[in-house]
Amino acid sequence: MNSGTVHWTRKDLLGLRELSVEEINLVLETADAFKQVGTREVKKVPALQGKTLINLFIEPSTRTRTSFELAAKRLSADIVNISAAASSLTKGETLKDTARVLEANHADIIVLRHSSAGAPQFLASRIASSVINAGDGAHEHPTQGLLDLYTIREKKGTVAGLHVAIIGDILFSRVARSNIFALLKMGARVTLVGPSTLVPREFEQLGVAVSHNLEEVLPTVDVVNLLRIQHERQRKEYFPGLGEYIRLFGLTKARARLLRPDCLIMHPGPINRGVELDSELADGAQSVILDQVTNGLAVRMAVLYLCGGIATR
Ligand code: CP
């Protein structure tokens, strides 16, 4: 598949920072085709028949791991799931050696989630298998950024010209970084909102606005994307306590009244209900959180199809 004259030439998907607008559009258009396949009675296509995909998840995941597994199955690939606890990494084997063992077992595509930023890049430059970043530390989560973009485009018709607020723990968020790169490339305006410790002014250098006043921002936006506090990556206290965080930055029902009626409420999950987002709002009419999950399948099928077609193991 191609978008106009653009052809996919990447064996790996490591981040959205390096993708061109044309490449992003190609992924979204390919995902459109795969979403269509999902409405058929037979939802499987032979696009990756004979290829082997390994889901190597060295950090916990529900959405991303399941979504990649389903995507691979719908593309008729063979799939193996490996978690940190069940791998020889626990016996001291290096990530590179683990990956080379997988490569020697004819893995065409390795989907890697890892707590260290740069781990997918490290592997991609050392093995011939295609490497897809399923989230690396606080660096990037490219398929999450793409499915968020896809969902906004689906619900709003376009991304260009929209104002998107990303709220919460930006400092430790790979989802925030992938969203920022993708949204800016596609012509959206982005405002980051949260405590100054988690949303420092340095982010303005990326071309986004920074605010520490949620109530000021809410009436001006087309989309709010709420992020979880990434306690697992924080090595000190960045705010006095959860009560204080909710009081200043939680999307409560009272604060949601400041939103435009057509403003989308997004969250990559997992949600801490009642912290970053009121539970009723998470399930309410403005929420597209489950649409994000559904679209993740089509977007990941597109990514596997495009990168899997390039891999020359
Ligand atoms: N959004 C996301 O990456 O969720 P998981 O950690 O469940 O994969």
Short mmCIF file of N, CA, C and O in Angstrom, two decimals, residues 167-168 193-196 211-216 218 239-252 255 275-276:
data_model
loop_
_atom_site.label_atom_id
_atom_site.label_comp_id
_atom_site.label_asym_id
_atom_site.label_seq_id
_atom_site.Cartn_x
_atom_site.Cartn_y
_atom_site.Cartn_z
N ILE A 167 -2.54 16.22 29.76
CA ILE A 167 -2.61 16.63 31.17
C ILE A 167 -2.01 15.54 32.07
O ILE A 167 -2.37 14.37 31.94
N GLY A 168 -1.14 15.95 32.98
CA GLY A 168 -0.65 15.01 33.99
C GLY A 168 0.86 14.93 34.05
O GLY A 168 1.55 15.94 33.94
N VAL A 193 -0.30 20.33 30.47
CA VAL A 193 -0.80 20.88 31.73
C VAL A 193 -0.45 19.93 32.88
O VAL A 193 -0.65 18.72 32.76
N GLY A 194 0.03 20.48 33.97
CA GLY A 194 0.33 19.67 35.15
C GLY A 194 1.17 20.47 36.12
O GLY A 194 1.48 21.65 35.87
N PRO A 195 1.58 19.85 37.23
CA PRO A 195 2.43 20.55 38.19
C PRO A 195 3.77 20.91 37.55
O PRO A 195 4.25 20.18 36.67
N SER A 196 4.37 22.01 37.97
CA SER A 196 5.61 22.47 37.33
C SER A 196 6.73 21.44 37.46
O SER A 196 7.62 21.38 36.61
N SER A 211 1.24 24.94 30.63
CA SER A 211 0.38 25.66 31.59
C SER A 211 0.32 24.88 32.89
O SER A 211 0.36 23.64 32.89
N HIS A 212 0.19 25.61 33.98
CA HIS A 212 0.01 24.97 35.29
C HIS A 212 -1.38 25.30 35.84
O HIS A 212 -1.64 25.12 37.02
N ASN A 213 -2.26 25.80 34.93
CA ASN A 213 -3.60 26.20 35.34
C ASN A 213 -4.62 25.47 34.46
O ASN A 213 -4.94 25.90 33.35
N LEU A 214 -5.12 24.34 34.96
CA LEU A 214 -6.02 23.50 34.17
C LEU A 214 -7.31 24.23 33.79
O LEU A 214 -7.78 24.12 32.66
N GLU A 215 -7.89 24.98 34.75
CA GLU A 215 -9.18 25.64 34.49
C GLU A 215 -9.10 26.66 33.35
O GLU A 215 -10.06 26.86 32.63
N GLU A 216 -7.93 27.26 33.20
CA GLU A 216 -7.74 28.23 32.12
C GLU A 216 -7.72 27.54 30.75
O GLU A 216 -8.21 28.07 29.77
N LEU A 218 -8.97 24.30 29.92
CA LEU A 218 -10.07 23.40 29.55
C LEU A 218 -11.08 24.01 28.55
O LEU A 218 -11.48 23.33 27.61
N PHE A 239 4.91 15.89 43.92
CA PHE A 239 3.83 16.77 44.40
C PHE A 239 3.46 16.28 45.79
O PHE A 239 3.78 15.14 46.16
N PRO A 240 2.81 17.13 46.60
CA PRO A 240 2.62 16.79 48.02
C PRO A 240 1.83 15.51 48.27
O PRO A 240 2.09 14.81 49.24
N GLY A 241 0.87 15.19 47.42
CA GLY A 241 0.08 13.97 47.64
C GLY A 241 -1.01 13.87 46.60
O GLY A 241 -1.26 14.84 45.86
N LEU A 242 -1.68 12.70 46.52
CA LEU A 242 -2.70 12.51 45.49
C LEU A 242 -3.87 13.49 45.66
O LEU A 242 -4.43 13.98 44.68
N GLY A 243 -4.24 13.78 46.94
CA GLY A 243 -5.34 14.71 47.20
C GLY A 243 -5.05 16.07 46.58
O GLY A 243 -5.92 16.68 45.93
N GLU A 244 -3.83 16.51 46.74
CA GLU A 244 -3.40 17.81 46.19
C GLU A 244 -3.42 17.76 44.66
O GLU A 244 -3.86 18.70 43.99
N TYR A 245 -2.97 16.63 44.11
CA TYR A 245 -2.94 16.49 42.65
C TYR A 245 -4.37 16.57 42.07
O TYR A 245 -4.63 17.29 41.12
N ILE A 246 -5.28 15.81 42.71
CA ILE A 246 -6.68 15.79 42.22
C ILE A 246 -7.27 17.20 42.32
O ILE A 246 -7.96 17.67 41.41
N ARG A 247 -6.98 17.88 43.43
CA ARG A 247 -7.54 19.23 43.65
C ARG A 247 -7.11 20.19 42.56
O ARG A 247 -7.88 21.02 42.11
N LEU A 248 -5.89 20.04 42.06
CA LEU A 248 -5.38 21.01 41.08
C LEU A 248 -5.47 20.52 39.64
O LEU A 248 -5.68 21.31 38.72
N PHE A 249 -5.30 19.18 39.42
CA PHE A 249 -5.16 18.70 38.03
C PHE A 249 -6.07 17.53 37.65
O PHE A 249 -6.04 17.08 36.51
N GLY A 250 -6.88 17.04 38.57
CA GLY A 250 -7.79 15.95 38.23
C GLY A 250 -8.94 16.47 37.38
O GLY A 250 -9.44 17.59 37.61
N LEU A 251 -9.37 15.67 36.36
CA LEU A 251 -10.56 16.06 35.60
C LEU A 251 -11.78 15.55 36.36
O LEU A 251 -12.23 14.42 36.18
N THR A 252 -12.28 16.43 37.24
CA THR A 252 -13.47 16.13 38.04
C THR A 252 -14.73 16.51 37.24
O THR A 252 -14.62 17.18 36.21
N ARG A 255 -15.02 20.27 36.93
CA ARG A 255 -14.09 20.84 35.91
C ARG A 255 -14.53 20.49 34.49
O ARG A 255 -14.35 21.28 33.58
N VAL A 275 -8.49 9.67 40.14
CA VAL A 275 -7.26 10.45 40.32
C VAL A 275 -7.16 11.42 39.13
O VAL A 275 -7.64 12.55 39.22
N GLU A 276 -6.61 10.97 38.01
CA GLU A 276 -6.50 11.88 36.87
C GLU A 276 -7.85 12.14 36.20
O GLU A 276 -8.04 13.14 35.53
#
